CSV table of C-alpha atoms (C1' of nucleotides) in Angstrom, one decimal:
chain,number,residue,atom,x,y,z
A,1,MET,CA,-30.4,-34.6,20.1
A,2,ALA,CA,-29.2,-36.2,23.3
A,3,SER,CA,-25.8,-37.6,22.9
A,4,GLU,CA,-23.9,-37.1,19.7
A,5,ARG,CA,-23.2,-40.4,18.1
A,6,PRO,CA,-19.6,-40.7,17.1
A,7,PRO,CA,-18.9,-40.9,13.4
A,8,SER,CA,-18.7,-44.2,11.8
A,9,PRO,CA,-15.4,-45.9,12.6
A,10,THR,CA,-14.3,-46.0,9.0
A,11,ARG,CA,-14.5,-42.3,8.5
A,12,GLY,CA,-14.5,-40.9,12.0
A,13,SER,CA,-10.8,-40.2,12.2
A,14,TYR,CA,-11.1,-37.6,9.5
A,15,ALA,CA,-12.3,-35.0,12.0
A,16,LYS,CA,-9.1,-34.5,13.7
A,17,GLY,CA,-7.2,-34.4,10.5
A,18,VAL,CA,-9.4,-31.7,9.0
A,19,ALA,CA,-9.2,-29.6,12.2
A,20,ARG,CA,-5.4,-30.0,12.3
A,21,ARG,CA,-5.0,-29.1,8.7
A,22,GLN,CA,-7.0,-25.9,9.3
A,23,GLU,CA,-4.9,-25.1,12.4
A,24,ILE,CA,-1.7,-25.5,10.4
A,25,LEU,CA,-3.1,-23.4,7.6
A,26,ASP,CA,-4.0,-20.6,10.0
A,27,ARG,CA,-0.5,-20.5,11.5
A,28,ALA,CA,1.0,-20.7,8.0
A,29,ILE,CA,-0.8,-17.6,7.0
A,30,GLU,CA,0.7,-15.7,9.9
A,31,VAL,CA,4.2,-17.0,9.2
A,32,PHE,CA,3.7,-16.0,5.6
A,33,ALA,CA,2.6,-12.4,6.4
A,34,GLN,CA,5.7,-12.0,8.6
A,35,ARG,CA,8.4,-13.6,6.5
A,36,GLY,CA,7.2,-13.0,3.0
A,37,ALA,CA,6.3,-15.4,0.3
A,38,ASP,CA,9.8,-16.2,-0.7
A,39,LYS,CA,11.8,-17.2,2.3
A,40,THR,CA,9.0,-19.3,3.6
A,41,SER,CA,10.2,-22.9,3.1
A,42,LEU,CA,8.4,-26.0,4.3
A,43,ARG,CA,10.9,-26.3,7.1
A,44,ALA,CA,10.5,-22.7,8.2
A,45,ILE,CA,6.7,-23.0,8.4
A,46,ALA,CA,6.9,-26.4,10.1
A,47,SER,CA,9.3,-25.1,12.7
A,48,GLU,CA,7.1,-22.1,13.5
A,49,VAL,CA,3.9,-24.2,13.5
A,50,GLY,CA,5.5,-26.8,15.8
A,51,VAL,CA,5.5,-29.8,13.5
A,52,THR,CA,8.0,-31.4,11.2
A,53,HIS,CA,8.2,-30.5,7.6
A,54,ALA,CA,7.1,-34.0,6.7
A,55,ALA,CA,3.8,-33.4,8.4
A,56,LEU,CA,3.1,-30.5,6.1
A,57,ALA,CA,3.9,-32.7,3.1
A,58,HIS,CA,1.4,-35.2,4.6
A,59,TYR,CA,-1.4,-32.7,4.8
A,60,PHE,CA,-0.8,-30.6,1.7
A,61,GLY,CA,1.2,-32.9,-0.7
A,62,SER,CA,3.7,-30.4,-1.8
A,63,LEU,CA,4.9,-26.9,-1.0
A,64,GLU,CA,3.1,-25.5,-4.0
A,65,GLU,CA,-0.2,-26.9,-2.9
A,66,LEU,CA,0.4,-25.4,0.5
A,67,LEU,CA,1.0,-22.0,-1.0
A,68,VAL,CA,-2.2,-22.3,-3.1
A,69,ALA,CA,-4.1,-23.2,0.0
A,70,VAL,CA,-2.6,-20.3,1.9
A,71,TYR,CA,-3.6,-17.9,-0.8
A,72,ARG,CA,-7.2,-19.2,-1.1
A,73,GLU,CA,-7.7,-19.1,2.7
A,74,SER,CA,-6.2,-15.7,3.1
A,75,GLU,CA,-8.4,-14.3,0.4
A,76,ARG,CA,-11.5,-16.1,1.9
A,77,LYS,CA,-10.8,-14.6,5.3
A,78,GLY,CA,-10.0,-11.1,4.1
A,79,GLY,CA,-12.8,-10.9,1.6
A,80,ARG,CA,-16.0,-9.3,2.6
A,81,ARG,CA,-19.2,-10.8,1.2
A,82,PRO,CA,-19.4,-10.5,-2.6
A,83,VAL,CA,-20.8,-7.2,-3.8
A,84,ALA,CA,-24.5,-7.8,-4.5
A,85,ASP,CA,-25.3,-4.6,-6.2
A,86,PRO,CA,-25.2,-5.3,-10.0
A,87,ASP,CA,-24.7,-1.6,-10.8
A,88,VAL,CA,-21.2,-1.6,-9.3
A,89,THR,CA,-18.7,-1.4,-12.2
A,90,PRO,CA,-16.0,-4.1,-12.8
A,91,VAL,CA,-13.3,-1.5,-12.2
A,92,GLU,CA,-14.8,-0.7,-8.8
A,93,ILE,CA,-14.9,-4.5,-8.0
A,94,MET,CA,-11.2,-4.8,-8.7
A,95,ARG,CA,-10.6,-1.6,-6.7
A,96,ILE,CA,-12.3,-3.2,-3.7
A,97,SER,CA,-10.5,-6.4,-4.2
A,98,ALA,CA,-7.1,-4.7,-4.5
A,99,ARG,CA,-7.7,-2.7,-1.3
A,100,GLU,CA,-8.5,-5.9,0.6
A,101,ASN,CA,-5.5,-7.7,-0.7
A,102,ARG,CA,-3.2,-4.9,0.2
A,103,GLU,CA,-4.3,-5.2,3.8
A,104,VAL,CA,-2.9,-8.7,4.0
A,105,ALA,CA,0.9,-8.6,4.1
A,106,GLY,CA,2.6,-10.6,1.4
A,107,LEU,CA,-0.7,-11.6,-0.3
A,108,VAL,CA,0.0,-9.7,-3.6
A,109,GLN,CA,3.5,-11.1,-3.6
A,110,LEU,CA,2.3,-14.6,-3.2
A,111,TYR,CA,-0.3,-14.2,-6.0
A,112,SER,CA,2.4,-12.9,-8.3
A,113,MET,CA,4.7,-15.8,-7.4
A,114,LEU,CA,1.9,-18.3,-8.0
A,115,VAL,CA,1.0,-16.9,-11.4
A,116,ALA,CA,4.7,-16.8,-12.4
A,117,SER,CA,5.1,-20.5,-11.4
A,118,ALA,CA,1.9,-21.3,-13.3
A,119,LEU,CA,3.6,-20.2,-16.5
A,120,GLU,CA,6.4,-22.7,-16.1
A,121,GLU,CA,6.0,-26.3,-16.9
A,122,GLY,CA,5.9,-28.9,-14.2
A,123,HIS,CA,3.8,-26.8,-11.7
A,124,PRO,CA,0.4,-28.4,-12.0
A,125,ALA,CA,-1.0,-27.0,-8.7
A,126,ALA,CA,-0.1,-23.4,-9.6
A,127,ARG,CA,-1.2,-23.8,-13.2
A,128,GLU,CA,-4.6,-25.1,-12.1
A,129,PHE,CA,-5.0,-22.3,-9.5
A,130,ALA,CA,-4.1,-19.5,-12.0
A,131,THR,CA,-6.1,-20.9,-14.9
A,132,ASP,CA,-9.2,-21.4,-12.8
A,133,ARG,CA,-8.9,-18.1,-11.2
A,134,PHE,CA,-8.6,-16.1,-14.4
A,135,ALA,CA,-11.5,-18.0,-16.0
A,136,GLN,CA,-13.7,-17.5,-13.0
A,137,GLN,CA,-12.9,-13.8,-12.7
A,138,ARG,CA,-13.4,-13.2,-16.4
A,139,GLU,CA,-16.8,-14.9,-16.3
A,140,LYS,CA,-17.9,-13.1,-13.2
A,141,LEU,CA,-16.8,-9.7,-14.5
A,142,ALA,CA,-18.3,-10.3,-18.0
A,143,THR,CA,-21.7,-11.0,-16.5
A,144,ARG,CA,-21.4,-7.7,-14.6
A,145,VAL,CA,-20.4,-5.8,-17.7
A,146,ARG,CA,-23.5,-7.0,-19.5
A,147,SER,CA,-25.6,-6.0,-16.6
A,148,ASN,CA,-23.9,-2.6,-16.5
A,149,GLN,CA,-24.5,-2.2,-20.2
A,150,ARG,CA,-28.2,-2.8,-19.8
A,151,ALA,CA,-28.2,-0.2,-17.1
A,152,GLY,CA,-26.4,2.3,-19.3
A,153,LEU,CA,-23.4,2.4,-17.1
A,154,ILE,CA,-21.0,1.0,-19.7
A,155,ARG,CA,-21.2,1.8,-23.4
A,156,ALA,CA,-23.1,-0.8,-25.3
A,157,ASP,CA,-20.6,-1.1,-28.2
A,158,VAL,CA,-17.9,-3.0,-26.4
A,159,ASP,CA,-17.5,-6.7,-26.0
A,160,ALA,CA,-18.1,-7.8,-22.5
A,161,ASP,CA,-15.6,-10.6,-22.5
A,162,ALA,CA,-12.9,-8.3,-23.8
A,163,VAL,CA,-13.7,-5.7,-21.1
A,164,ALA,CA,-13.5,-8.4,-18.4
A,165,ALA,CA,-10.1,-9.6,-19.5
A,166,LEU,CA,-8.9,-6.0,-19.9
A,167,VAL,CA,-10.0,-4.9,-16.4
A,168,ILE,CA,-8.4,-8.0,-14.8
A,169,ALA,CA,-5.1,-7.4,-16.7
A,170,ALA,CA,-5.1,-3.7,-15.8
A,171,SER,CA,-5.8,-4.3,-12.2
A,172,ASP,CA,-3.1,-7.0,-11.8
A,173,GLY,CA,-0.5,-5.1,-13.7
A,174,LEU,CA,-1.2,-1.8,-11.9
A,175,GLN,CA,-1.0,-3.5,-8.5
A,176,THR,CA,2.4,-4.8,-9.4
A,177,GLN,CA,3.6,-1.4,-10.6
A,178,TRP,CA,2.3,0.2,-7.5
A,179,LEU,CA,4.2,-2.2,-5.2
A,180,LEU,CA,7.4,-1.4,-7.0
A,181,ASP,CA,6.8,2.3,-7.2
A,182,PRO,CA,4.1,3.8,-5.0
A,183,ASP,CA,4.3,7.0,-7.1
A,184,ALA,CA,3.0,5.1,-10.2
A,185,PRO,CA,-0.5,6.4,-11.1
A,186,GLN,CA,-2.4,3.4,-10.1
A,187,ASP,CA,-5.7,5.0,-9.1
A,188,ALA,CA,-5.5,7.5,-11.9
A,189,ALA,CA,-5.1,4.7,-14.5
A,190,LEU,CA,-7.9,2.6,-13.0
A,191,THR,CA,-10.2,5.6,-12.9
A,192,LEU,CA,-9.2,6.5,-16.5
A,193,LEU,CA,-10.2,3.0,-17.6
A,194,GLU,CA,-13.5,3.3,-15.8
A,195,ASP,CA,-14.3,6.6,-17.4
A,196,LEU,CA,-13.4,5.3,-20.9
A,197,LEU,CA,-15.7,2.3,-20.4
A,198,ALA,CA,-18.5,4.6,-19.3
A,199,GLY,CA,-18.6,6.1,-22.7
A,200,PRO,CA,-18.9,9.7,-24.0
A,201,GLN,CA,-21.5,10.7,-21.5
A,202,HIS,CA,-19.3,10.3,-18.5
A,203,SER,CA,-19.2,13.3,-16.2
B,1,MET,CA,41.7,2.6,-39.3
B,2,ALA,CA,44.9,0.5,-39.9
B,3,SER,CA,45.7,-1.7,-37.0
B,4,GLU,CA,43.6,-1.7,-33.8
B,5,ARG,CA,45.8,-0.8,-30.9
B,6,PRO,CA,45.4,-3.3,-28.0
B,7,PRO,CA,43.9,-2.0,-24.8
B,8,SER,CA,46.3,-0.7,-22.1
B,9,PRO,CA,48.0,-3.4,-20.1
B,10,THR,CA,46.3,-2.3,-16.9
B,11,ARG,CA,42.9,-3.0,-18.3
B,12,GLY,CA,43.8,-5.3,-21.2
B,13,SER,CA,43.2,-8.5,-19.2
B,14,TYR,CA,39.6,-7.6,-19.0
B,15,ALA,CA,39.1,-8.4,-22.7
B,16,LYS,CA,39.2,-12.1,-22.2
B,17,GLY,CA,36.8,-11.9,-19.3
B,18,VAL,CA,34.3,-9.8,-21.2
B,19,ALA,CA,34.4,-12.1,-24.2
B,20,ARG,CA,34.0,-15.1,-22.0
B,21,ARG,CA,31.1,-13.5,-20.2
B,22,GLN,CA,29.4,-12.8,-23.5
B,23,GLU,CA,30.0,-16.4,-24.7
B,24,ILE,CA,28.5,-17.8,-21.5
B,25,LEU,CA,25.6,-15.4,-21.9
B,26,ASP,CA,24.9,-16.5,-25.5
B,27,ARG,CA,24.9,-20.2,-24.5
B,28,ALA,CA,22.8,-19.4,-21.4
B,29,ILE,CA,20.1,-17.9,-23.6
B,30,GLU,CA,19.9,-21.1,-25.7
B,31,VAL,CA,19.8,-23.3,-22.6
B,32,PHE,CA,17.0,-21.1,-21.3
B,33,ALA,CA,14.9,-21.2,-24.4
B,34,GLN,CA,15.1,-25.0,-24.3
B,35,ARG,CA,14.7,-25.8,-20.7
B,36,GLY,CA,12.4,-23.0,-19.5
B,37,ALA,CA,13.0,-20.3,-16.9
B,38,ASP,CA,12.4,-22.5,-14.0
B,39,LYS,CA,14.4,-25.6,-14.2
B,40,THR,CA,17.4,-23.6,-15.3
B,41,SER,CA,19.7,-23.7,-12.3
B,42,LEU,CA,23.2,-22.4,-12.1
B,43,ARG,CA,24.5,-25.9,-12.3
B,44,ALA,CA,22.4,-26.8,-15.3
B,45,ILE,CA,23.6,-23.8,-17.3
B,46,ALA,CA,27.1,-24.4,-16.2
B,47,SER,CA,27.0,-28.0,-17.3
B,48,GLU,CA,25.7,-27.2,-20.7
B,49,VAL,CA,28.1,-24.3,-21.2
B,50,GLY,CA,31.0,-26.4,-20.1
B,51,VAL,CA,32.1,-24.7,-17.0
B,52,THR,CA,31.4,-25.1,-13.3
B,53,HIS,CA,28.6,-23.3,-11.6
B,54,ALA,CA,31.1,-21.4,-9.6
B,55,ALA,CA,32.4,-19.8,-12.8
B,56,LEU,CA,28.9,-18.4,-13.5
B,57,ALA,CA,28.8,-17.0,-10.0
B,58,HIS,CA,32.1,-15.4,-10.6
B,59,TYR,CA,30.9,-13.7,-13.8
B,60,PHE,CA,27.4,-12.8,-12.8
B,61,GLY,CA,27.5,-12.6,-9.0
B,62,SER,CA,24.3,-14.6,-8.5
B,63,LEU,CA,21.7,-16.6,-10.3
B,64,GLU,CA,19.3,-13.7,-10.3
B,65,GLU,CA,21.8,-11.3,-11.9
B,66,LEU,CA,22.5,-13.9,-14.6
B,67,LEU,CA,18.7,-14.1,-15.2
B,68,VAL,CA,18.5,-10.4,-15.5
B,69,ALA,CA,21.4,-10.4,-18.0
B,70,VAL,CA,19.8,-13.2,-20.0
B,71,TYR,CA,16.5,-11.3,-20.2
B,72,ARG,CA,18.2,-8.0,-21.2
B,73,GLU,CA,20.3,-9.7,-23.8
B,74,SER,CA,17.5,-11.8,-25.2
B,75,GLU,CA,15.4,-8.7,-25.6
B,76,ARG,CA,18.2,-6.7,-27.2
B,77,LYS,CA,18.8,-9.4,-29.7
B,78,GLY,CA,15.2,-10.1,-30.5
B,79,GLY,CA,14.1,-6.4,-30.6
B,80,ARG,CA,14.1,-4.7,-33.9
B,81,ARG,CA,15.1,-1.1,-34.0
B,82,PRO,CA,12.8,1.1,-31.9
B,83,VAL,CA,9.8,2.4,-33.8
B,84,ALA,CA,10.6,5.9,-35.0
B,85,ASP,CA,7.2,6.9,-36.3
B,86,PRO,CA,5.7,9.0,-33.5
B,87,ASP,CA,2.2,8.4,-34.8
B,88,VAL,CA,2.2,4.8,-33.8
B,89,THR,CA,0.0,4.3,-30.8
B,90,PRO,CA,1.3,3.0,-27.4
B,91,VAL,CA,-1.0,0.0,-27.7
B,92,GLU,CA,0.6,-0.9,-31.1
B,93,ILE,CA,4.0,-0.5,-29.6
B,94,MET,CA,3.1,-3.1,-26.9
B,95,ARG,CA,1.6,-5.3,-29.5
B,96,ILE,CA,4.8,-5.3,-31.5
B,97,SER,CA,6.9,-5.9,-28.3
B,98,ALA,CA,4.6,-8.8,-27.3
B,99,ARG,CA,4.9,-10.4,-30.7
B,100,GLU,CA,8.7,-10.2,-30.5
B,101,ASN,CA,8.8,-11.6,-27.0
B,102,ARG,CA,6.5,-14.5,-27.9
B,103,GLU,CA,9.0,-15.6,-30.5
B,104,VAL,CA,11.7,-16.2,-27.9
B,105,ALA,CA,10.8,-19.3,-26.0
B,106,GLY,CA,10.6,-18.8,-22.3
B,107,LEU,CA,11.1,-15.1,-22.4
B,108,VAL,CA,7.7,-14.1,-21.1
B,109,GLN,CA,7.9,-16.7,-18.4
B,110,LEU,CA,11.3,-15.3,-17.4
B,111,TYR,CA,9.9,-11.8,-17.3
B,112,SER,CA,7.1,-12.9,-15.1
B,113,MET,CA,9.4,-14.6,-12.7
B,114,LEU,CA,11.7,-11.7,-12.4
B,115,VAL,CA,8.8,-9.3,-11.7
B,116,ALA,CA,7.5,-11.7,-9.0
B,117,SER,CA,11.0,-11.9,-7.4
B,118,ALA,CA,11.2,-8.2,-7.5
B,119,LEU,CA,8.2,-7.9,-5.2
B,120,GLU,CA,9.9,-10.0,-2.6
B,121,GLU,CA,12.5,-8.6,-0.2
B,122,GLY,CA,16.1,-9.6,-0.6
B,123,HIS,CA,16.1,-9.7,-4.3
B,124,PRO,CA,18.0,-6.4,-5.2
B,125,ALA,CA,18.9,-7.4,-8.8
B,126,ALA,CA,15.3,-8.3,-9.8
B,127,ARG,CA,14.0,-5.3,-7.9
B,128,GLU,CA,16.2,-2.9,-9.7
B,129,PHE,CA,15.5,-4.5,-13.1
B,130,ALA,CA,11.7,-4.3,-12.7
B,131,THR,CA,11.6,-0.8,-11.2
B,132,ASP,CA,13.9,0.6,-13.9
B,133,ARG,CA,12.0,-1.2,-16.7
B,134,PHE,CA,8.6,0.0,-15.6
B,135,ALA,CA,9.8,3.6,-15.1
B,136,GLN,CA,11.5,3.7,-18.5
B,137,GLN,CA,8.5,2.2,-20.2
B,138,ARG,CA,6.1,4.6,-18.6
B,139,GLU,CA,8.2,7.5,-19.6
B,140,LYS,CA,8.7,6.3,-23.1
B,141,LEU,CA,5.0,5.6,-23.6
B,142,ALA,CA,3.8,8.8,-21.9
B,143,THR,CA,5.9,10.8,-24.4
B,144,ARG,CA,4.3,8.9,-27.2
B,145,VAL,CA,0.9,9.5,-25.8
B,146,ARG,CA,1.4,13.3,-25.7
B,147,SER,CA,2.7,13.2,-29.3
B,148,ASN,CA,-0.4,11.1,-30.3
B,149,GLN,CA,-2.6,13.6,-28.6
B,150,ARG,CA,-1.2,16.5,-30.5
B,151,ALA,CA,-1.8,14.5,-33.7
B,152,GLY,CA,-5.4,13.9,-32.7
B,153,LEU,CA,-4.8,10.1,-32.5
B,154,ILE,CA,-5.6,9.9,-28.8
B,155,ARG,CA,-8.3,12.0,-27.1
B,156,ALA,CA,-6.9,15.1,-25.4
B,157,ASP,CA,-8.8,14.8,-22.2
B,158,VAL,CA,-6.8,11.9,-20.7
B,159,ASP,CA,-3.6,12.0,-18.6
B,160,ALA,CA,-0.6,10.8,-20.5
B,161,ASP,CA,1.1,9.2,-17.5
B,162,ALA,CA,-2.1,7.3,-16.5
B,163,VAL,CA,-2.5,6.1,-20.1
B,164,ALA,CA,1.1,4.8,-20.1
B,165,ALA,CA,0.7,2.9,-16.8
B,166,LEU,CA,-2.6,1.5,-18.0
B,167,VAL,CA,-1.3,0.3,-21.3
B,168,ILE,CA,1.7,-1.4,-19.8
B,169,ALA,CA,-0.4,-3.1,-17.1
B,170,ALA,CA,-2.9,-4.3,-19.7
B,171,SER,CA,-0.3,-5.6,-22.0
B,172,ASP,CA,1.6,-7.5,-19.3
B,173,GLY,CA,-1.6,-8.9,-17.7
B,174,LEU,CA,-3.1,-9.9,-21.0
B,175,GLN,CA,0.0,-11.7,-22.1
B,176,THR,CA,-0.1,-13.7,-18.9
B,177,GLN,CA,-3.7,-14.6,-19.4
B,178,TRP,CA,-3.1,-15.6,-23.0
B,179,LEU,CA,-0.2,-17.9,-21.9
B,180,LEU,CA,-2.5,-19.7,-19.5
B,181,ASP,CA,-5.5,-19.8,-21.8
B,182,PRO,CA,-4.9,-19.1,-25.5
B,183,ASP,CA,-8.7,-18.6,-25.8
B,184,ALA,CA,-8.6,-15.5,-23.6
B,185,PRO,CA,-9.5,-12.5,-25.7
B,186,GLN,CA,-6.0,-10.9,-25.7
B,187,ASP,CA,-6.1,-9.2,-29.1
B,188,ALA,CA,-9.7,-8.1,-28.6
B,189,ALA,CA,-9.0,-6.6,-25.2
B,190,LEU,CA,-5.9,-4.7,-26.5
B,191,THR,CA,-7.8,-3.4,-29.6
B,192,LEU,CA,-10.7,-2.4,-27.3
B,193,LEU,CA,-8.3,-0.3,-25.2
B,194,GLU,CA,-6.8,1.3,-28.3
B,195,ASP,CA,-10.3,2.2,-29.6
B,196,LEU,CA,-11.3,3.6,-26.3
B,197,LEU,CA,-8.2,5.8,-26.1
B,198,ALA,CA,-8.8,7.0,-29.7
B,199,GLY,CA,-11.9,8.7,-28.5
B,200,PRO,CA,-15.5,9.1,-29.8
B,201,GLN,CA,-14.4,9.6,-33.4
B,202,HIS,CA,-12.9,6.1,-33.7
B,203,SER,CA,-14.1,4.2,-36.7
C,1,DG,C1',-5.0,-41.8,9.6
C,2,DT,C1',-1.5,-39.1,11.7
C,3,DC,C1',3.0,-38.1,12.3
C,4,DT,C1',8.3,-38.5,13.3
C,5,DA,C1',12.7,-39.8,11.9
C,6,DT,C1',15.6,-40.1,8.4
C,7,DA,C1',17.9,-40.2,3.9
C,8,DC,C1',18.5,-38.4,-0.7
C,9,DG,C1',19.7,-35.5,-4.4
C,10,DA,C1',19.9,-30.9,-5.9
C,11,DA,C1',20.1,-26.2,-5.1
C,12,DG,C1',22.9,-21.4,-4.3
C,13,DA,C1',26.7,-19.5,-2.1
C,14,DT,C1',31.4,-19.1,-0.7
C,15,DA,C1',36.5,-19.8,0.8
C,16,DG,C1',40.6,-20.6,-0.8
C,17,DA,C1',43.8,-23.1,-4.0
C,18,DC,C1',46.0,-22.5,-8.5
D,1,DG,C1',40.8,-14.5,-12.9
D,2,DT,C1',39.2,-19.2,-12.7
D,3,DC,C1',37.5,-23.2,-10.6
D,4,DT,C1',37.5,-27.2,-7.1
D,5,DA,C1',35.8,-28.4,-2.8
D,6,DT,C1',32.7,-27.7,0.6
D,7,DC,C1',28.8,-25.7,3.4
D,8,DT,C1',24.0,-25.1,4.3
D,9,DT,C1',19.4,-25.5,3.1
D,10,DC,C1',16.0,-26.9,0.2
D,11,DG,C1',11.7,-30.2,-1.4
D,12,DT,C1',10.6,-34.8,-1.7
D,13,DA,C1',10.1,-39.7,-0.6
D,14,DT,C1',9.9,-43.6,2.4
D,15,DA,C1',9.6,-46.6,6.7
D,16,DG,C1',7.5,-47.4,10.5
D,17,DA,C1',5.7,-45.9,15.4
D,18,DC,C1',1.3,-44.7,17.4
DNA sequence: GTCTATACGAAGATAGAC
DNA sequence: GTCTATCTTCGTATAGAC
């Protein structure tokens, strides 16, 4: 309790690196929000952060890994605590998530770019990011669907895994359409899906 | 019917250019299918076609415009005649389209990349392509939905425009998930949506 | 471990020769 | 109209100072 003992010599020097990495990441997020996901090269970020582009490569390995880190960190910061109430529908979950993402400039664009890269060969970082994310989201939403079904909020005759995949796909796709054309019926389409899933008894 | 009159001298010299452009486009499609949407640079295409990368820039203006041309031409060639039967559901339309797209290697990846680029600023060609495509698809499908509703194939109490946007979003998103994880319930989710839209009387 | 300096090859764009 | 030559910028890799 008195004086903090310094970390062991063999691993002590990690502290600075971790803090520095976080500092760079925070700045990179700002740069990203301002310049857009596309024009943000390693050199551009490095220049604005105040380091050389080689330093970024040192901390993050590659541009793509930096982009993944930026997205994960942006989402972590912008995201409120996960919705605890099990009676909230999957569509409402995606609605909340979409609203949060839209508040962070460039985040949806970055997500779209990462997913597109993941589809190409030779992009392991993006591929892993997208694959994991879809799998986790599908599992999380499927669990919620089953809970909703027990509570009578979602009709019992639909497959929970299919619903999860469908809701994610619809949410992603509608967000894209909305960015390209704000007149596209994003909310209406999402609400429609929600009503359809609620079953015949929906108000 | 006898002999084709050559085009007028003032515009005749276009003929060679148009033919050459088409020839380059055909080769570019093959190169694309083999190498993937990502690693296909202007130089790579030019090298395989047998011209310099500057020639491609001359014919297509920019890499992005070439990519848009490649996608449009690939889709035109792969697409069968449009489905005439007005009783085919929008979901079935997207299923057919998805099946055709999947037969052309790299086409879905290219589409995903173009849409992602369209979301970024400073990509007018991709932006125009994606905006137009979504608008056309929404209009086409909405008309079909209304027809389906009159025929009793789709429940009458849903908004046709919202259905169109929803079906497109679901189809695009599910195709992406399927590419990243073939175990994702793509068909099940699409069929689910189809059944939900059919209404309470669905078998 | 952290980071700078530097070099390399490849990319898209463009000016101007032919 | 077509293409060579060149410009700038990019991501990555390495060597070595601290």
